[in-house]
Every structure is written in C-alpha cells, then in structure tokens.
Amino acid sequence: MTTGHVKRAFKYRFYPTDAQAAELSRTFGCVRKVYNMALEARTRAWQQGERVNYNATSAMLTAWKKTEEMAYLSEVSSVPLQQCLRHLQGAFVNFWEKRGRYPRFKSRKKSRRSAEYTSSAFRYRDGRLTLAKMRDPLEIVWSRPLPEGVDPSTVTVSQDGAGRWFVAILCDDPGVRPLPATEAAVGVDAGLEHLLTLSTGEKIANPRSERKDRARLAKAQRNLAKKAKGSANRAKAQRKAARVHARITDRRRDHLHKITTRLVRENQTLVIEDLTVRNMVKNRSLARAISDAAWSQFRSMLEYKAQWYGRDVVVVDRFFPSSKLCSTCGTLQEKMPLKIRTWTCQGCGTTHGRDVNAAKNLLAAGRAVQACGAGVRPQRSSPGGQSAMKQEVSRREP
C-alpha cells in the first residue's frame, strides 16, 4: 500500500539555445569520461581483491581536475560528475547483491547522453528552470503542469538518438493516492497474436508498433549503409533512422501506459506470469516480435502503478502449466502443441480458447498464492532438461 507522497518524474521536451546545447554536450562528454575512468579504477582494484567506494572515486575526481590533461572537467558543473559516481556505486551494489551485471563502460555512440542535477545545481522559479553554468532558463514545452507547491529534487537532462532534448523533473506528487479498494481481480496472459488476454475473455490487440514502420525503417537503414563513415551525410542518415526508432518507441510506450493504467484502475489484484524475456529472445524466429511486444516494459509499468495506487500484482512461476491445465476441472493435458488454439478437455468435455484458459488458470493460481502465502510449485520437467519457454508464443512472426 502506498504511503505518503510518491516521487514521480515529469518528462518534458525542451529546445536549447546553441550555447546551452554546447554546454550540455560538454557535460555529457565529461560525465561519460568520469564514469569510465572511475569504473576502470574500480575494476583494477576489484581484480586485486580490493573495493573502492564512492568516497574514494570522489577524491580521484578532485585529483583529476587538478591535472593539466583533465582540467577541462572543471569547466562544467561538478554536480553531474558527482552524480555519475553515485550511479556507479549503485551499479556495483546491485552487482554485489546479485541484482545486476558487472558495470560496463559507456560508449560514446551507443550510451545514453544524460546528466543529472540535484537541487544545488539548478534554480526553479515561477515555471522557469535554469541549470548551473547557464545564464538563461531552458525553453521547456510544459505539456502538463508540475504539482503545485512542490519543489523539484532532481533534474535529468538527456538527448536521444533522434536529436531531441528532454528534461525529467523529479518531485513529490501529492495527487497520487491509493484508489478505493475493490474485489475485482484479473489474470493477464501475454502473447503475440494478442498482446494480452484477460481472464474475463477480453483480448487486447497487439499493435505491432515496429512492424507498422518496418518498411520506413528498412529504407532509412539502407540509406545509412550507403553513406561514408564520418561524413555529414552519414550523420543526417543516422538521425533519420533514429527518428523512425523514436516514433516506434513512443507509440509502443503510449499504448502500454494506457493499458496498464486501465488495468490498475479497474482491478485490485492483477496476476501475471513470470516471463524470462532475456532467454525468449534467443529464439531468432520470434525475437523481433517478442521485443516489439515489450512484455518486460508492460510488467514494469504495471508493478510501479500498482504500488502507487495500492493494488496487488501477483507473479506466477513461469513453469506453471497455464495452457495445458483445464480451468474447469483441473485436468492436465499431456501435450499442447503451439498450433492448437482451441481444445476440448478430456476430463469434463469443456472447449477452451487457449489464451483465455491460460489467463483463467493464472488468476486461480494467483488467488491461491494470496490465500496461502506460497508460490506456485514449479514444473521443472521440460523436454531436454531446458527451461520451458512461454507456451503462448503461438506462431512464427514474419
């Protein structure tokens, strides 16, 4: 259940002046440089059986600024540089506690261009945001107002591959409160033919955001491949391809936000399956369609919105045979090939739609988890001893 105010980031697009764009680009470069240097120092220490913490890397940063070679680090705000060291510390903590991989170096071309400013490095007054080392406020398109009477705690400025500039303002949102409790519960089965199938029988269409722009994306990528490396024309072609990717990403995110918000508002309990998307995308014939469905992003949105509004998300073990189990009498079918979309139970004679039946079984399993406080027992006997992939991935996507 949510208590107190929720920390929420409000993201806006802005249009910097040439001077602001140059200052931010320098800051992005310095943040990446400091992060990589600190990671290299910590990696060397790690290989020698030592641990270097945030305080040690902060002292290193002070020493780097005093050298002639790295003096340019003093020309940008020190706050984003300190923040990247804190993020590196967090990455190492996640690694030590086995919640993440070992931190990786930031690439100039592939890494996200961003810088984080705390309250000491920006000024927010009367709807005008001014960052450290800048004279003029940012020209922000205020697509929605910030909550009244709250002060931002953190500001993150970023630029995507399409050249668009964004600012994410983190602050308390008193408007996010637990919703009135309800007895409604729903099982949610994810798939490709339909993005989601609910235990109520409703099927939510898969928008296939990437496939809609596949021809445009292929054309942009062909044009990019023809351009000479390092040329101005190649940079333009890269931005065009990035715009297509951004269009796909924006459309997909918007669709998922609408779905998850609706599900959380309508239901007290939401039961989903624990999908290992990282393993599933290793299937080369389905990887593109699985990535386009964005199941991981759906789960992430569902979980944090449920936490905001006082809802419960129950995750059922991925080995639970939701497709092969009759939701009416509980009879377990021996085989259930992917091509079978409807089937009749041998025990009670009920005819099931594969996805709706799976969603009903997930809901029943989720209720059992809530009732007894225990997880669903895993079914480990998969063919060949390998981890079972999601059964509802029904067909080869073109």
Tab-separated table of C-alpha atoms in Angstrom:
chain	number	residue	atom	x	y	z
A	1	MET	CA	0.000	0.000	0.000
A	2	THR	CA	1.298	3.440	-0.918
A	3	THR	CA	2.034	5.762	1.991
A	4	GLY	CA	2.949	9.412	1.839
A	5	HIS	CA	3.768	11.223	-1.355
A	6	VAL	CA	5.126	9.413	-4.372
A	7	LYS	CA	8.325	10.551	-6.045
A	8	ARG	CA	7.452	10.986	-9.700
A	9	ALA	CA	9.396	12.186	-12.727
A	10	PHE	CA	7.663	14.563	-15.127
A	11	LYS	CA	9.295	14.496	-18.533
A	12	TYR	CA	9.183	17.421	-20.967
A	13	ARG	CA	10.752	18.296	-24.249
A	14	PHE	CA	12.793	21.482	-24.485
A	15	TYR	CA	14.652	23.439	-27.142
A	16	PRO	CA	18.089	24.684	-26.040
A	17	THR	CA	19.931	27.640	-27.488
A	18	ASP	CA	23.194	26.953	-29.291
A	19	ALA	CA	25.141	27.944	-26.158
A	20	GLN	CA	23.024	25.686	-23.946
A	21	ALA	CA	23.327	22.757	-26.364
A	22	ALA	CA	27.119	23.176	-26.421
A	23	GLU	CA	27.283	23.336	-22.620
A	24	LEU	CA	25.122	20.256	-22.219
A	25	SER	CA	27.099	18.322	-24.837
A	26	ARG	CA	30.310	19.119	-22.945
A	27	THR	CA	28.665	17.976	-19.727
A	28	PHE	CA	27.522	14.699	-21.301
A	29	GLY	CA	31.056	14.032	-22.516
A	30	CYS	CA	32.582	14.788	-19.109
A	31	VAL	CA	30.031	12.574	-17.340
A	32	ARG	CA	30.879	9.672	-19.637
A	33	LYS	CA	34.625	10.263	-19.198
A	34	VAL	CA	34.454	10.387	-15.398
A	35	TYR	CA	32.232	7.327	-15.239
A	36	ASN	CA	34.591	5.281	-17.424
A	37	MET	CA	37.710	6.409	-15.550
A	38	ALA	CA	36.131	5.588	-12.190
A	39	LEU	CA	34.975	2.217	-13.483
A	40	GLU	CA	38.461	1.438	-14.757
A	41	ALA	CA	39.966	2.341	-11.366
A	42	ARG	CA	37.429	0.252	-9.501
A	43	THR	CA	37.892	-2.677	-11.893
A	44	ARG	CA	41.654	-2.701	-11.311
A	45	ALA	CA	41.047	-2.664	-7.568
A	46	TRP	CA	38.420	-5.409	-7.896
A	47	GLN	CA	40.878	-7.634	-9.776
A	48	GLN	CA	43.316	-7.189	-6.909
A	49	GLY	CA	40.719	-8.182	-4.339
A	50	GLU	CA	40.029	-4.635	-3.145
A	51	ARG	CA	36.913	-2.498	-3.130
A	52	VAL	CA	36.893	1.189	-3.964
A	53	ASN	CA	33.827	3.059	-2.713
A	54	TYR	CA	32.153	6.307	-3.772
A	55	ASN	CA	34.263	8.460	-1.431
A	56	ALA	CA	37.464	7.151	-2.978
A	57	THR	CA	36.299	7.873	-6.547
A	58	SER	CA	35.156	11.343	-5.455
A	59	ALA	CA	38.681	12.017	-4.208
A	60	MET	CA	40.007	10.726	-7.534
A	61	LEU	CA	37.776	13.178	-9.375
A	62	THR	CA	39.218	16.074	-7.363
A	63	ALA	CA	42.732	14.929	-8.258
A	64	TRP	CA	41.850	14.551	-11.958
A	65	LYS	CA	40.589	18.116	-12.128
A	66	LYS	CA	43.957	19.384	-10.872
A	67	THR	CA	45.897	17.754	-13.701
A	68	GLU	CA	46.633	19.677	-16.866
A	69	GLU	CA	45.274	16.917	-19.069
A	70	MET	CA	41.892	16.734	-17.299
A	71	ALA	CA	41.479	20.390	-16.328
A	72	TYR	CA	38.503	20.698	-18.670
A	73	LEU	CA	36.418	18.758	-16.128
A	74	SER	CA	36.301	21.944	-14.045
A	75	GLU	CA	34.581	23.824	-16.868
A	76	VAL	CA	31.257	22.025	-16.366
A	77	SER	CA	29.078	21.720	-13.285
A	78	SER	CA	30.570	19.373	-10.721
A	79	VAL	CA	27.172	18.015	-9.639
A	80	PRO	CA	26.515	15.764	-12.694
A	81	LEU	CA	30.033	14.370	-12.321
A	82	GLN	CA	29.414	13.508	-8.668
A	83	GLN	CA	26.046	12.023	-9.566
A	84	CYS	CA	27.539	9.678	-12.152
A	85	LEU	CA	29.918	8.396	-9.444
A	86	ARG	CA	26.910	7.732	-7.210
A	87	HIS	CA	25.224	5.857	-10.049
A	88	LEU	CA	28.373	3.784	-10.490
A	89	GLN	CA	28.336	2.985	-6.779
A	90	GLY	CA	24.724	1.865	-7.116
A	91	ALA	CA	25.633	-0.346	-10.071
A	92	PHE	CA	28.340	-2.042	-8.022
A	93	VAL	CA	25.955	-2.562	-5.093
A	94	ASN	CA	23.492	-4.241	-7.465
A	95	PHE	CA	26.318	-6.435	-8.771
A	96	TRP	CA	27.491	-7.436	-5.295
A	97	GLU	CA	23.947	-8.258	-4.217
A	98	LYS	CA	23.395	-10.242	-7.441
A	99	ARG	CA	20.679	-7.952	-8.756
A	100	GLY	CA	22.584	-6.914	-11.874
A	101	ARG	CA	25.568	-7.486	-14.106
A	102	TYR	CA	29.025	-6.102	-13.594
A	103	PRO	CA	29.016	-2.408	-14.636
A	104	ARG	CA	30.027	-1.751	-18.225
A	105	PHE	CA	31.840	1.152	-19.830
A	106	LYS	CA	29.812	3.868	-21.512
A	107	SER	CA	30.202	4.020	-25.290
A	108	ARG	CA	30.336	7.398	-26.997
A	109	LYS	CA	27.960	6.287	-29.758
A	110	LYS	CA	25.631	3.872	-28.003
A	111	SER	CA	25.312	5.105	-24.428
A	112	ARG	CA	22.537	7.412	-23.324
A	113	ARG	CA	23.525	11.069	-23.326
A	114	SER	CA	22.349	12.448	-19.993
A	115	ALA	CA	23.331	14.459	-16.944
A	116	GLU	CA	21.668	14.614	-13.545
A	117	TYR	CA	21.458	17.812	-11.483
A	118	THR	CA	20.493	17.935	-7.802
A	119	SER	CA	18.807	20.936	-6.176
A	120	SER	CA	22.120	22.724	-5.584
A	121	ALA	CA	22.797	22.851	-9.338
A	122	PHE	CA	19.556	24.296	-10.698
A	123	ARG	CA	17.018	27.005	-9.942
A	124	TYR	CA	13.282	26.553	-10.430
A	125	ARG	CA	11.137	29.641	-10.004
A	126	ASP	CA	7.789	30.636	-11.489
A	127	GLY	CA	7.854	27.834	-14.049
A	128	ARG	CA	11.374	28.657	-15.247
A	129	LEU	CA	14.218	26.165	-14.898
A	130	THR	CA	17.839	27.337	-15.028
A	131	LEU	CA	20.757	24.909	-14.801
A	132	ALA	CA	24.192	25.553	-13.329
A	133	LYS	CA	26.712	27.209	-15.674
A	134	MET	CA	23.834	28.659	-17.724
A	135	ARG	CA	22.616	32.238	-17.807
A	136	ASP	CA	19.198	31.720	-19.384
A	137	PRO	CA	16.422	29.270	-18.396
A	138	LEU	CA	15.575	26.322	-20.607
A	139	GLU	CA	12.801	26.769	-23.157
A	140	ILE	CA	10.580	23.926	-21.949
A	141	VAL	CA	7.317	22.862	-23.564
A	142	TRP	CA	5.128	22.446	-20.469
A	143	SER	CA	2.782	19.759	-21.818
A	144	ARG	CA	1.345	19.346	-18.305
A	145	PRO	CA	1.855	21.341	-15.110
A	146	LEU	CA	4.031	20.242	-12.236
A	147	PRO	CA	2.186	19.602	-8.945
A	148	GLU	CA	1.513	22.843	-7.132
A	149	GLY	CA	3.505	23.746	-4.059
A	150	VAL	CA	6.311	21.209	-4.536
A	151	ASP	CA	9.955	21.814	-5.303
A	152	PRO	CA	11.881	19.552	-7.709
A	153	SER	CA	14.573	17.483	-6.044
A	154	THR	CA	16.407	16.281	-9.160
A	155	VAL	CA	16.565	17.316	-12.803
A	156	THR	CA	17.868	14.984	-15.518
A	157	VAL	CA	18.651	16.373	-18.954
A	158	SER	CA	19.036	13.981	-21.871
A	159	GLN	CA	19.254	13.839	-25.655
A	160	ASP	CA	18.039	10.855	-27.654
A	161	GLY	CA	19.408	9.442	-30.878
A	162	ALA	CA	16.965	11.500	-32.926
A	163	GLY	CA	18.479	14.699	-31.528
A	164	ARG	CA	15.501	15.539	-29.296
A	165	TRP	CA	16.198	17.154	-25.919
A	166	PHE	CA	14.293	16.155	-22.785
A	167	VAL	CA	14.266	17.193	-19.156
A	168	ALA	CA	12.876	14.902	-16.431
A	169	ILE	CA	11.920	16.723	-13.241
A	170	LEU	CA	11.644	14.564	-10.125
A	171	CYS	CA	9.357	15.777	-7.362
A	172	ASP	CA	6.699	14.657	-4.893
A	173	ASP	CA	3.289	14.137	-6.462
A	174	PRO	CA	0.558	14.563	-3.822
A	175	GLY	CA	-2.008	13.696	-6.478
A	176	VAL	CA	-1.011	10.010	-6.477
A	177	ARG	CA	-3.071	8.301	-3.777
A	178	PRO	CA	-4.336	4.743	-3.233
A	179	LEU	CA	-7.555	4.068	-5.116
A	180	PRO	CA	-10.656	2.784	-3.322
A	181	ALA	CA	-10.384	-0.944	-2.698
A	182	THR	CA	-12.324	-3.274	-4.971
A	183	GLU	CA	-12.877	-7.022	-5.126
A	184	ALA	CA	-12.126	-7.198	-8.856
A	185	ALA	CA	-9.226	-9.434	-9.897
A	186	VAL	CA	-7.914	-10.402	-13.305
A	187	GLY	CA	-5.472	-12.872	-14.782
A	188	VAL	CA	-3.344	-11.499	-17.630
A	189	ASP	CA	-1.803	-13.775	-20.234
A	190	ALA	CA	0.757	-12.176	-22.561
A	191	GLY	CA	1.119	-13.301	-26.160
A	192	LEU	CA	1.943	-12.247	-29.691
A	193	GLU	CA	-1.251	-12.888	-31.647
A	194	HIS	CA	-2.986	-10.784	-28.984
A	195	LEU	CA	-0.786	-8.632	-26.778
A	196	LEU	CA	-2.817	-9.513	-23.678
A	197	THR	CA	-5.662	-11.910	-22.987
A	198	LEU	CA	-7.639	-11.362	-19.780
A	199	SER	CA	-9.397	-13.961	-17.667
A	200	THR	CA	-12.631	-12.075	-18.383
A	201	GLY	CA	-12.337	-13.193	-22.008
A	202	GLU	CA	-11.243	-9.794	-23.313
A	203	LYS	CA	-8.411	-9.808	-25.830
A	204	ILE	CA	-6.254	-6.711	-26.258
A	205	ALA	CA	-4.843	-6.375	-29.747
A	206	ASN	CA	-1.125	-6.347	-30.387
A	207	PRO	CA	-0.377	-3.005	-32.117
A	208	ARG	CA	2.892	-4.370	-33.594
A	209	SER	CA	4.431	-0.906	-33.477
A	210	GLU	CA	7.691	-1.954	-35.090
A	211	ARG	CA	6.058	-3.826	-37.961
A	212	LYS	CA	3.964	-0.802	-38.939
A	213	ASP	CA	7.117	1.209	-39.622
A	214	ARG	CA	9.282	-1.692	-40.793
A	215	ALA	CA	9.400	-0.543	-44.433
A	216	ARG	CA	10.275	3.019	-43.431
A	217	LEU	CA	12.919	1.773	-41.011
A	218	ALA	CA	14.457	-0.551	-43.606
A	219	LYS	CA	14.664	2.295	-46.113
A	220	ALA	CA	16.363	4.571	-43.573
A	221	GLN	CA	18.837	1.850	-42.660
A	222	ARG	CA	19.655	1.144	-46.331
A	223	ASN	CA	20.361	4.836	-46.882
A	224	LEU	CA	22.558	4.866	-43.794
A	225	ALA	CA	24.563	1.878	-45.001
A	226	LYS	CA	25.425	3.695	-48.251
A	227	LYS	CA	26.946	6.748	-46.551
A	228	ALA	CA	30.662	7.063	-45.912
A	229	LYS	CA	31.686	6.707	-42.282
A	230	GLY	CA	32.424	10.016	-40.607
A	231	SER	CA	30.653	12.088	-43.264
A	232	ALA	CA	27.999	14.723	-42.632
A	233	ASN	CA	25.558	12.806	-44.823
A	234	ARG	CA	26.011	9.735	-42.645
A	235	ALA	CA	25.187	11.796	-39.552
A	236	LYS	CA	21.990	13.010	-41.230
A	237	ALA	CA	21.065	9.458	-42.220
A	238	GLN	CA	21.663	8.302	-38.648
A	239	ARG	CA	19.288	10.933	-37.325
A	240	LYS	CA	16.610	9.901	-39.840
A	241	ALA	CA	16.866	6.264	-38.783
A	242	ALA	CA	16.816	7.314	-35.139
A	243	ARG	CA	13.616	9.316	-35.731
A	244	VAL	CA	11.898	6.196	-37.033
A	245	HIS	CA	13.037	4.248	-33.974
A	246	ALA	CA	11.833	7.072	-31.711
A	247	ARG	CA	8.435	7.053	-33.409
A	248	ILE	CA	8.116	3.307	-32.808
A	249	THR	CA	9.206	3.600	-29.179
A	250	ASP	CA	6.858	6.494	-28.436
A	251	ARG	CA	3.871	4.688	-29.948
A	252	ARG	CA	4.623	1.490	-28.033
A	253	ARG	CA	5.118	3.297	-24.714
A	254	ASP	CA	1.902	5.282	-25.124
A	255	HIS	CA	-0.087	2.108	-25.792
A	256	LEU	CA	1.364	0.326	-22.745
A	257	HIS	CA	0.704	3.310	-20.485
A	258	LYS	CA	-2.965	3.349	-21.464
A	259	ILE	CA	-3.369	-0.406	-20.949
A	260	THR	CA	-1.596	-0.583	-17.583
A	261	THR	CA	-3.383	2.473	-16.204
A	262	ARG	CA	-6.751	0.996	-17.124
A	263	LEU	CA	-5.964	-2.421	-15.634
A	264	VAL	CA	-4.704	-0.931	-12.374
A	265	ARG	CA	-7.730	1.353	-12.006
A	266	GLU	CA	-10.233	-1.433	-12.637
A	267	ASN	CA	-8.713	-4.287	-10.594
A	268	GLN	CA	-7.471	-4.781	-7.038
A	269	THR	CA	-5.426	-7.874	-7.900
A	270	LEU	CA	-3.570	-8.474	-11.149
A	271	VAL	CA	-1.984	-11.864	-11.837
A	272	ILE	CA	0.751	-12.201	-14.460
A	273	GLU	CA	3.258	-14.834	-15.485
A	274	ASP	CA	6.961	-14.577	-14.704
A	275	LEU	CA	8.398	-14.465	-18.228
A	276	THR	CA	12.132	-14.722	-18.882
A	277	VAL	CA	12.203	-12.410	-21.874
A	278	ARG	CA	16.002	-12.386	-21.954
A	279	ASN	CA	16.004	-16.109	-22.723
A	280	MET	CA	12.992	-15.994	-25.009
A	281	VAL	CA	14.532	-13.507	-27.425
A	282	LYS	CA	17.273	-16.058	-28.124
A	283	ASN	CA	14.712	-17.694	-30.416
A	284	ARG	CA	15.763	-15.977	-33.626
A	285	SER	CA	12.466	-16.529	-35.411
A	286	LEU	CA	10.495	-14.818	-32.635
A	287	ALA	CA	12.989	-12.354	-31.163
A	288	ARG	CA	11.784	-9.407	-33.218
A	289	ALA	CA	8.118	-9.951	-32.366
A	290	ILE	CA	8.860	-10.545	-28.672
A	291	SER	CA	10.922	-7.381	-28.446
A	292	ASP	CA	8.160	-5.421	-30.174
A	293	ALA	CA	5.580	-6.729	-27.686
A	294	ALA	CA	7.678	-5.245	-24.824
A	295	TRP	CA	6.455	-7.650	-22.132
A	296	SER	CA	9.146	-6.528	-19.689
A	297	GLN	CA	8.125	-2.897	-20.070
A	298	PHE	CA	4.490	-3.872	-19.540
A	299	ARG	CA	5.343	-5.650	-16.293
A	300	SER	CA	7.472	-2.764	-15.048
A	301	MET	CA	4.691	-0.234	-15.676
A	302	LEU	CA	2.092	-2.490	-14.086
A	303	GLU	CA	4.156	-3.011	-10.936
A	304	TYR	CA	5.017	0.608	-10.207
A	305	LYS	CA	1.491	1.831	-10.935
A	306	ALA	CA	0.071	-0.876	-8.672
A	307	GLN	CA	2.409	0.303	-5.930
A	308	TRP	CA	1.276	3.902	-6.456
A	309	TYR	CA	-2.421	3.136	-6.272
A	310	GLY	CA	-2.492	0.405	-3.638
A	311	ARG	CA	-3.075	-2.561	-5.934
A	312	ASP	CA	-1.540	-6.043	-5.801
A	313	VAL	CA	0.457	-7.698	-8.568
A	314	VAL	CA	0.907	-11.450	-8.149
A	315	VAL	CA	3.568	-13.129	-10.301
A	316	VAL	CA	3.092	-16.839	-11.050
A	317	ASP	CA	6.073	-19.093	-11.718
A	318	ARG	CA	6.809	-19.368	-15.436
A	319	PHE	CA	6.784	-23.199	-15.276
A	320	PHE	CA	3.152	-23.292	-14.154
A	321	PRO	CA	1.280	-25.178	-16.975
A	322	SER	CA	-1.351	-22.499	-17.526
A	323	SER	CA	-2.079	-23.569	-21.126
A	324	LYS	CA	-2.334	-27.325	-20.528
A	325	LEU	CA	-4.487	-27.155	-17.404
A	326	CYS	CA	-8.275	-27.215	-17.707
A	327	SER	CA	-9.622	-24.188	-15.863
A	328	THR	CA	-12.950	-26.000	-15.269
A	329	CYS	CA	-11.990	-29.379	-13.791
A	330	GLY	CA	-8.210	-29.119	-13.344
A	331	THR	CA	-7.277	-31.948	-15.711
A	332	LEU	CA	-3.737	-31.613	-17.026
A	333	GLN	CA	-3.344	-32.374	-20.733
A	334	GLU	CA	-0.275	-34.364	-21.695
A	335	LYS	CA	0.571	-32.365	-24.804
A	336	MET	CA	-0.406	-28.958	-26.100
A	337	PRO	CA	1.372	-28.085	-29.397
A	338	LEU	CA	1.642	-24.401	-30.196
A	339	LYS	CA	-0.558	-24.729	-33.267
A	340	ILE	CA	-3.563	-25.709	-31.134
A	341	ARG	CA	-5.519	-22.548	-30.273
A	342	THR	CA	-8.728	-24.251	-29.072
A	343	TRP	CA	-9.035	-27.628	-27.388
A	344	THR	CA	-11.556	-29.824	-25.575
A	345	CYS	CA	-10.804	-31.171	-22.110
A	346	GLN	CA	-10.766	-34.986	-21.954
A	347	GLY	CA	-11.991	-34.878	-18.359
A	348	CYS	CA	-15.077	-32.655	-18.474
A	349	GLY	CA	-15.583	-32.015	-22.181
A	350	THR	CA	-15.265	-28.222	-21.892
A	351	THR	CA	-13.947	-26.476	-25.011
A	352	HIS	CA	-11.324	-23.834	-24.248
A	353	GLY	CA	-9.682	-20.998	-26.101
A	354	ARG	CA	-6.020	-21.478	-25.337
A	355	ASP	CA	-5.208	-17.930	-24.193
A	356	VAL	CA	-8.411	-17.300	-22.221
A	357	ASN	CA	-7.977	-20.637	-20.445
A	358	ALA	CA	-4.385	-19.737	-19.572
A	359	ALA	CA	-5.495	-16.368	-18.158
A	360	LYS	CA	-8.168	-18.070	-16.019
A	361	ASN	CA	-5.594	-20.525	-14.671
A	362	LEU	CA	-3.226	-17.684	-13.848
A	363	LEU	CA	-5.984	-15.919	-11.926
A	364	ALA	CA	-6.759	-19.090	-9.951
A	365	ALA	CA	-3.078	-19.626	-9.198
A	366	GLY	CA	-2.725	-16.002	-8.112
A	367	ARG	CA	-5.667	-16.331	-5.731
A	368	ALA	CA	-4.031	-19.438	-4.270
A	369	VAL	CA	-0.805	-17.535	-3.744
A	370	GLN	CA	-2.662	-14.783	-1.897
A	371	ALA	CA	-4.665	-17.250	0.170
A	372	CYS	CA	-1.808	-19.430	1.416
A	373	GLY	CA	1.118	-17.029	1.016
A	374	ALA	CA	3.128	-19.514	-1.051
A	375	GLY	CA	4.219	-19.548	-4.648
A	376	VAL	CA	3.008	-21.927	-7.324
A	377	ARG	CA	5.111	-25.060	-7.411
A	378	PRO	CA	7.432	-25.007	-10.456
A	379	GLN	CA	7.059	-27.695	-13.109
A	380	ARG	CA	10.713	-28.478	-13.826
A	381	SER	CA	10.292	-31.364	-16.251
A	382	SER	CA	10.734	-29.623	-19.585
A	383	PRO	CA	11.834	-31.543	-22.692
A	384	GLY	CA	15.561	-31.954	-22.947
A	385	GLY	CA	16.069	-30.526	-19.482
A	386	GLN	CA	15.933	-26.969	-20.772
A	387	SER	CA	13.921	-24.089	-19.317
A	388	ALA	CA	10.432	-24.089	-20.772
A	389	MET	CA	9.666	-21.084	-22.924
A	390	LYS	CA	6.283	-19.420	-22.842
A	391	GLN	CA	3.738	-21.717	-24.441
A	392	GLU	CA	1.510	-18.900	-25.674
A	393	VAL	CA	4.048	-17.733	-28.280
A	394	SER	CA	1.922	-19.227	-30.968
A	395	ARG	CA	3.344	-18.650	-34.381
A	396	ARG	CA	6.342	-17.570	-36.366
A	397	GLU	CA	6.207	-13.821	-36.945
A	398	PRO	CA	7.189	-12.518	-40.400
